[in-house]
PDB file of C-alpha atoms in Angstrom:
ATOM      1  CA  UNK A   1      28.471  -6.492  -2.503  1.00  0.00           C
ATOM      2  CA  UNK A   2      25.893  -8.853  -0.984  1.00  0.00           C
ATOM      3  CA  UNK A   3      23.346  -5.923  -0.558  1.00  0.00           C
ATOM      4  CA  UNK A   4      23.899  -5.719  -4.134  1.00  0.00           C
ATOM      5  CA  UNK A   5      23.064  -9.712  -4.960  1.00  0.00           C
ATOM      6  CA  UNK A   6      20.044  -9.341  -2.682  1.00  0.00           C
ATOM      7  CA  UNK A   7      18.668  -6.321  -4.312  1.00  0.00           C
ATOM      8  CA  UNK A   8      19.277  -8.119  -7.895  1.00  0.00           C
ATOM      9  CA  UNK A   9      17.776 -10.708  -6.996  1.00  0.00           C
ATOM     10  CA  UNK A  10      14.384  -8.627  -5.468  1.00  0.00           C
ATOM     11  CA  UNK A  11      14.007  -7.212  -8.778  1.00  0.00           C
ATOM     12  CA  UNK A  12      14.891 -10.092 -10.887  1.00  0.00           C
ATOM     13  CA  UNK A  13      11.978 -11.036  -8.728  1.00  0.00           C
ATOM     14  CA  UNK A  14       9.759  -8.542 -10.193  1.00  0.00           C
ATOM     15  CA  UNK A  15      10.201  -5.954  -7.016  1.00  0.00           C
ATOM     16  CA  UNK A  16      10.864  -2.397  -8.860  1.00  0.00           C
ATOM     17  CA  UNK A  17      14.091  -0.926  -8.421  1.00  0.00           C
ATOM     18  CA  UNK A  18      12.263   1.989  -7.186  1.00  0.00           C
ATOM     19  CA  UNK A  19      10.417   0.560  -4.770  1.00  0.00           C
ATOM     20  CA  UNK A  20      13.548  -0.983  -3.591  1.00  0.00           C
ATOM     21  CA  UNK A  21      15.425   2.058  -3.087  1.00  0.00           C
ATOM     22  CA  UNK A  22      12.278   3.722  -1.614  1.00  0.00           C
ATOM     23  CA  UNK A  23      11.657   0.492   0.866  1.00  0.00           C
ATOM     24  CA  UNK A  24      15.349  -0.475   2.258  1.00  0.00           C
ATOM     25  CA  UNK A  25      14.764  -1.106   5.380  1.00  0.00           C
ATOM     26  CA  UNK A  26      11.395  -3.207   4.791  1.00  0.00           C
ATOM     27  CA  UNK A  27      13.724  -5.035   2.253  1.00  0.00           C
ATOM     28  CA  UNK A  28      16.666  -5.193   4.182  1.00  0.00           C
ATOM     29  CA  UNK A  29      14.421  -7.129   6.713  1.00  0.00           C
ATOM     30  CA  UNK A  30      12.933  -9.606   3.606  1.00  0.00           C
ATOM     31  CA  UNK A  31      16.336 -10.038   2.409  1.00  0.00           C
ATOM     32  CA  UNK A  32      17.586 -11.038   5.608  1.00  0.00           C
ATOM     33  CA  UNK A  33      15.987 -14.574   4.756  1.00  0.00           C
ATOM     34  CA  UNK A  34      18.263 -17.107   3.762  1.00  0.00           C
ATOM     35  CA  UNK A  35      15.890 -18.451   1.014  1.00  0.00           C
ATOM     36  CA  UNK A  36      15.664 -14.940  -1.163  1.00  0.00           C
ATOM     37  CA  UNK A  37      19.406 -14.546  -2.124  1.00  0.00           C
ATOM     38  CA  UNK A  38      20.094 -18.550  -1.891  1.00  0.00           C
ATOM     39  CA  UNK A  39      19.266 -21.867  -3.946  1.00  0.00           C
ATOM     40  CA  UNK A  40      17.320 -24.217  -1.659  1.00  0.00           C
ATOM     41  CA  UNK A  41      20.570 -26.544  -1.378  1.00  0.00           C
ATOM     42  CA  UNK A  42      22.441 -23.851   0.441  1.00  0.00           C
ATOM     43  CA  UNK A  43      19.827 -23.109   2.830  1.00  0.00           C
ATOM     44  CA  UNK A  44      19.577 -26.729   4.018  1.00  0.00           C
ATOM     45  CA  UNK A  45      22.916 -26.608   4.419  1.00  0.00           C
ATOM     46  CA  UNK A  46      22.554 -23.199   6.513  1.00  0.00           C
ATOM     47  CA  UNK A  47      19.679 -24.770   8.414  1.00  0.00           C
ATOM     48  CA  UNK A  48      22.031 -28.163   9.227  1.00  0.00           C
ATOM     49  CA  UNK A  49      24.613 -25.580  10.573  1.00  0.00           C
ATOM     50  CA  UNK A  50      22.135 -24.327  12.614  1.00  0.00           C
ATOM     51  CA  UNK A  51      21.154 -28.267  14.175  1.00  0.00           C
ATOM     52  CA  UNK A  52      24.828 -28.932  14.763  1.00  0.00           C
ATOM     53  CA  UNK A  53      24.804 -25.817  16.818  1.00  0.00           C
ATOM     54  CA  UNK A  54      27.193 -23.824  14.798  1.00  0.00           C
ATOM     55  CA  UNK A  55      26.911 -20.049  15.820  1.00  0.00           C
ATOM     56  CA  UNK A  56      24.553 -17.797  14.441  1.00  0.00           C
ATOM     57  CA  UNK A  57      27.073 -15.461  13.016  1.00  0.00           C
ATOM     58  CA  UNK A  58      29.093 -18.141  11.620  1.00  0.00           C
ATOM     59  CA  UNK A  59      25.677 -19.544   9.729  1.00  0.00           C
ATOM     60  CA  UNK A  60      25.726 -15.792   8.761  1.00  0.00           C
ATOM     61  CA  UNK A  61      28.741 -15.853   7.435  1.00  0.00           C
ATOM     62  CA  UNK A  62      28.537 -18.559   5.380  1.00  0.00           C
ATOM     63  CA  UNK A  63      25.532 -17.546   3.710  1.00  0.00           C
ATOM     64  CA  UNK A  64      27.221 -14.364   2.554  1.00  0.00           C
ATOM     65  CA  UNK A  65      29.749 -15.917   1.120  1.00  0.00           C
ATOM     66  CA  UNK A  66      27.182 -18.423  -0.649  1.00  0.00           C
ATOM     67  CA  UNK A  67      25.313 -15.192  -1.935  1.00  0.00           C
ATOM     68  CA  UNK A  68      28.673 -14.301  -3.970  1.00  0.00           C
ATOM     69  CA  UNK A  69      29.134 -17.639  -4.913  1.00  0.00           C
ATOM     70  CA  UNK A  70      26.258 -18.758  -6.274  1.00  0.00           C
ATOM     71  CA  UNK A  71      26.463 -15.786  -8.044  1.00  0.00           C
ATOM     72  CA  UNK A  72      29.191 -16.371  -9.737  1.00  0.00           C
ATOM     73  CA  UNK A  73      28.768 -20.365 -10.197  1.00  0.00           C
ATOM     74  CA  UNK A  74      24.816 -20.840  -9.950  1.00  0.00           C
ATOM     75  CA  UNK A  75      25.678 -24.241 -11.882  1.00  0.00           C
ATOM     76  CA  UNK A  76      28.234 -25.409  -9.867  1.00  0.00           C
ATOM     77  CA  UNK A  77      26.006 -25.075  -6.129  1.00  0.00           C
ATOM     78  CA  UNK A  78      24.561 -28.642  -5.990  1.00  0.00           C
ATOM     79  CA  UNK A  79      27.713 -30.321  -6.543  1.00  0.00           C
ATOM     80  CA  UNK A  80      29.677 -27.637  -3.876  1.00  0.00           C
ATOM     81  CA  UNK A  81      26.396 -28.272  -1.280  1.00  0.00           C
ATOM     82  CA  UNK A  82      27.339 -32.411  -1.404  1.00  0.00           C
ATOM     83  CA  UNK A  83      30.617 -31.446  -0.337  1.00  0.00           C
ATOM     84  CA  UNK A  84      29.808 -28.809   1.986  1.00  0.00           C
ATOM     85  CA  UNK A  85      27.144 -30.999   3.670  1.00  0.00           C
ATOM     86  CA  UNK A  86      29.972 -33.606   4.210  1.00  0.00           C
ATOM     87  CA  UNK A  87      32.170 -31.023   5.819  1.00  0.00           C
ATOM     88  CA  UNK A  88      29.263 -30.415   8.826  1.00  0.00           C
ATOM     89  CA  UNK A  89      29.574 -34.591   9.426  1.00  0.00           C
ATOM     90  CA  UNK A  90      33.362 -33.695  10.170  1.00  0.00           C
ATOM     91  CA  UNK A  91      33.483 -33.173  14.090  1.00  0.00           C
ATOM     92  CA  UNK A  92      37.272 -31.294  13.731  1.00  0.00           C
ATOM     93  CA  UNK A  93      35.039 -28.885  11.395  1.00  0.00           C
ATOM     94  CA  UNK A  94      32.531 -28.315  13.776  1.00  0.00           C
ATOM     95  CA  UNK A  95      34.787 -27.679  16.434  1.00  0.00           C
ATOM     96  CA  UNK A  96      36.466 -25.222  14.342  1.00  0.00           C
ATOM     97  CA  UNK A  97      33.267 -23.506  13.317  1.00  0.00           C
ATOM     98  CA  UNK A  98      32.543 -23.409  17.070  1.00  0.00           C
ATOM     99  CA  UNK A  99      35.600 -21.786  17.891  1.00  0.00           C
ATOM    100  CA  UNK A 100      35.651 -19.586  15.295  1.00  0.00           C
ATOM    101  CA  UNK A 101      32.306 -18.566  16.091  1.00  0.00           C
ATOM    102  CA  UNK A 102      33.574 -18.053  19.858  1.00  0.00           C
ATOM    103  CA  UNK A 103      36.618 -15.607  18.794  1.00  0.00           C
ATOM    104  CA  UNK A 104      34.469 -13.459  16.724  1.00  0.00           C
ATOM    105  CA  UNK A 105      31.721 -13.079  19.753  1.00  0.00           C
ATOM    106  CA  UNK A 106      34.623 -13.137  22.187  1.00  0.00           C
ATOM    107  CA  UNK A 107      35.762  -9.858  24.106  1.00  0.00           C
ATOM    108  CA  UNK A 108      39.803 -11.585  24.172  1.00  0.00           C
ATOM    109  CA  UNK A 109      39.541 -13.313  21.331  1.00  0.00           C
ATOM    110  CA  UNK A 110      43.465 -14.691  21.455  1.00  0.00           C
ATOM    111  CA  UNK A 111      42.602 -17.777  22.933  1.00  0.00           C
ATOM    112  CA  UNK A 112      40.029 -19.148  20.507  1.00  0.00           C
ATOM    113  CA  UNK A 113      42.028 -17.871  17.638  1.00  0.00           C
ATOM    114  CA  UNK A 114      44.796 -19.836  18.392  1.00  0.00           C
ATOM    115  CA  UNK A 115      42.604 -23.255  18.248  1.00  0.00           C
ATOM    116  CA  UNK A 116      41.006 -22.009  15.423  1.00  0.00           C
ATOM    117  CA  UNK A 117      44.332 -21.850  13.242  1.00  0.00           C
ATOM    118  CA  UNK A 118      45.313 -24.947  15.159  1.00  0.00           C
ATOM    119  CA  UNK A 119      41.769 -26.654  13.999  1.00  0.00           C
ATOM    120  CA  UNK A 120      42.330 -25.041  10.338  1.00  0.00           C
ATOM    121  CA  UNK A 121      45.877 -26.454   9.843  1.00  0.00           C
ATOM    122  CA  UNK A 122      44.824 -29.628  11.217  1.00  0.00           C
ATOM    123  CA  UNK A 123      41.630 -29.878   8.441  1.00  0.00           C
ATOM    124  CA  UNK A 124      44.115 -27.965   5.674  1.00  0.00           C
ATOM    125  CA  UNK A 125      46.789 -30.835   5.319  1.00  0.00           C
ATOM    126  CA  UNK A 126      44.005 -33.742   6.220  1.00  0.00           C
ATOM    127  CA  UNK A 127      42.593 -32.207   2.734  1.00  0.00           C
ATOM    128  CA  UNK A 128      46.454 -32.060   1.569  1.00  0.00           C
ATOM    129  CA  UNK A 129      47.480 -35.348   2.329  1.00  0.00           C
ATOM    130  CA  UNK A 130      44.179 -36.491  -0.096  1.00  0.00           C
ATOM    131  CA  UNK A 131      45.246 -34.224  -2.187  1.00  0.00           C
ATOM    132  CA  UNK A 132      42.203 -31.644  -2.094  1.00  0.00           C
ATOM    133  CA  UNK A 133      44.184 -28.844  -1.802  1.00  0.00           C
ATOM    134  CA  UNK A 134      45.416 -29.529  -5.606  1.00  0.00           C
ATOM    135  CA  UNK A 135      41.282 -29.867  -6.732  1.00  0.00           C
ATOM    136  CA  UNK A 136      40.605 -25.744  -8.198  1.00  0.00           C
ATOM    137  CA  UNK A 137      36.395 -26.976  -8.659  1.00  0.00           C
ATOM    138  CA  UNK A 138      36.134 -23.266  -7.727  1.00  0.00           C
ATOM    139  CA  UNK A 139      38.381 -21.832 -10.564  1.00  0.00           C
ATOM    140  CA  UNK A 140      38.864 -19.097  -8.251  1.00  0.00           C
ATOM    141  CA  UNK A 141      41.107 -16.257  -9.472  1.00  0.00           C
ATOM    142  CA  UNK A 142      42.760 -13.844  -7.072  1.00  0.00           C
ATOM    143  CA  UNK A 143      40.382 -11.304  -6.911  1.00  0.00           C
ATOM    144  CA  UNK A 144      37.531 -13.073  -6.216  1.00  0.00           C
ATOM    145  CA  UNK A 145      39.254 -15.195  -3.491  1.00  0.00           C
ATOM    146  CA  UNK A 146      40.398 -12.171  -1.849  1.00  0.00           C
ATOM    147  CA  UNK A 147      36.730 -10.691  -1.660  1.00  0.00           C
ATOM    148  CA  UNK A 148      35.729 -13.885  -0.531  1.00  0.00           C
ATOM    149  CA  UNK A 149      38.714 -13.810   2.238  1.00  0.00           C
ATOM    150  CA  UNK A 150      37.149 -10.354   2.781  1.00  0.00           C
ATOM    151  CA  UNK A 151      33.528 -11.933   3.592  1.00  0.00           C
ATOM    152  CA  UNK A 152      34.684 -14.917   5.675  1.00  0.00           C
ATOM    153  CA  UNK A 153      35.504 -12.448   8.067  1.00  0.00           C
ATOM    154  CA  UNK A 154      33.179  -9.642   6.998  1.00  0.00           C
ATOM    155  CA  UNK A 155      34.118  -5.799   7.308  1.00  0.00           C
ATOM    156  CA  UNK A 156      34.662  -3.311   9.976  1.00  0.00           C
ATOM    157  CA  UNK A 157      37.953  -2.555  12.539  1.00  0.00           C
ATOM    158  CA  UNK A 158      37.278  -5.538  14.842  1.00  0.00           C
ATOM    159  CA  UNK A 159      36.365  -7.651  12.049  1.00  0.00           C
ATOM    160  CA  UNK A 160      39.308  -7.190   9.670  1.00  0.00           C
ATOM    161  CA  UNK A 161      41.678  -7.154  12.828  1.00  0.00           C
ATOM    162  CA  UNK A 162      40.226 -10.637  14.036  1.00  0.00           C
ATOM    163  CA  UNK A 163      40.986 -11.707  10.103  1.00  0.00           C
ATOM    164  CA  UNK A 164      44.624 -10.023  10.003  1.00  0.00           C
ATOM    165  CA  UNK A 165      45.064 -12.354  12.989  1.00  0.00           C
ATOM    166  CA  UNK A 166      43.414 -15.520  12.079  1.00  0.00           C
ATOM    167  CA  UNK A 167      46.260 -14.681   8.147  1.00  0.00           C
ATOM    168  CA  UNK A 168      49.043 -14.607  10.758  1.00  0.00           C
ATOM    169  CA  UNK A 169      48.452 -17.362  12.460  1.00  0.00           C
ATOM    170  CA  UNK A 170      47.804 -19.914   9.492  1.00  0.00           C
ATOM    171  CA  UNK A 171      51.245 -18.208   8.587  1.00  0.00           C
ATOM    172  CA  UNK A 172      53.397 -18.994  11.299  1.00  0.00           C
ATOM    173  CA  UNK A 173      51.695 -22.299  10.997  1.00  0.00           C
ATOM    174  CA  UNK A 174      53.183 -22.946   7.388  1.00  0.00           C
ATOM    175  CA  UNK A 175      50.032 -21.912   5.693  1.00  0.00           C
ATOM    176  CA  UNK A 176      48.457 -18.639   3.881  1.00  0.00           C
ATOM    177  CA  UNK A 177      44.484 -18.154   2.660  1.00  0.00           C
ATOM    178  CA  UNK A 178      41.270 -18.727   4.510  1.00  0.00           C
ATOM    179  CA  UNK A 179      39.327 -19.655   0.960  1.00  0.00           C
ATOM    180  CA  UNK A 180      42.438 -20.728  -1.350  1.00  0.00           C
ATOM    181  CA  UNK A 181      44.514 -22.049   0.365  1.00  0.00           C
ATOM    182  CA  UNK A 182      48.204 -22.736  -0.169  1.00  0.00           C
ATOM    183  CA  UNK A 183      51.778 -23.372   1.448  1.00  0.00           C
ATOM    184  CA  UNK A 184      53.660 -20.964   3.056  1.00  0.00           C
TER     185      UNK A 184
END
């Protein structure tokens, strides 16, 4: 889905579709750039993640998620980015990004996944106490939430196993959903 949106973005920018199909490698290199498929606010957010030391794997996961969200709700991106930039001010969020990034690249991710689940639950419960979980700003239907949950931790057998394990750990702690979170 992310690749299709990138191709569509390039096609809308005037690159003929036939040329896109003929030069896949070249297009893939170009499409890897954040600014080709994302609004400026999102690229600034991704740059800030990098500046704060977020692992590149986390930046890439965020980028792919925001490509989908920007395609679905382009008019809301500026508001979402204000919220996301504020999240990066939270030391708990920065710690969670580091820990989850470690889980994604670690050969034995169990300890990092458990710590990630603990951090996520702490963040979720703080948001719940502030009434933020009741806000449905994204108006997510379940199929789009499922798509984002899949994109958040990518595809492939290893990533699916990690995502499933993280979801199990969250459920053990009373929560479900990585994108649209709710109490079990």
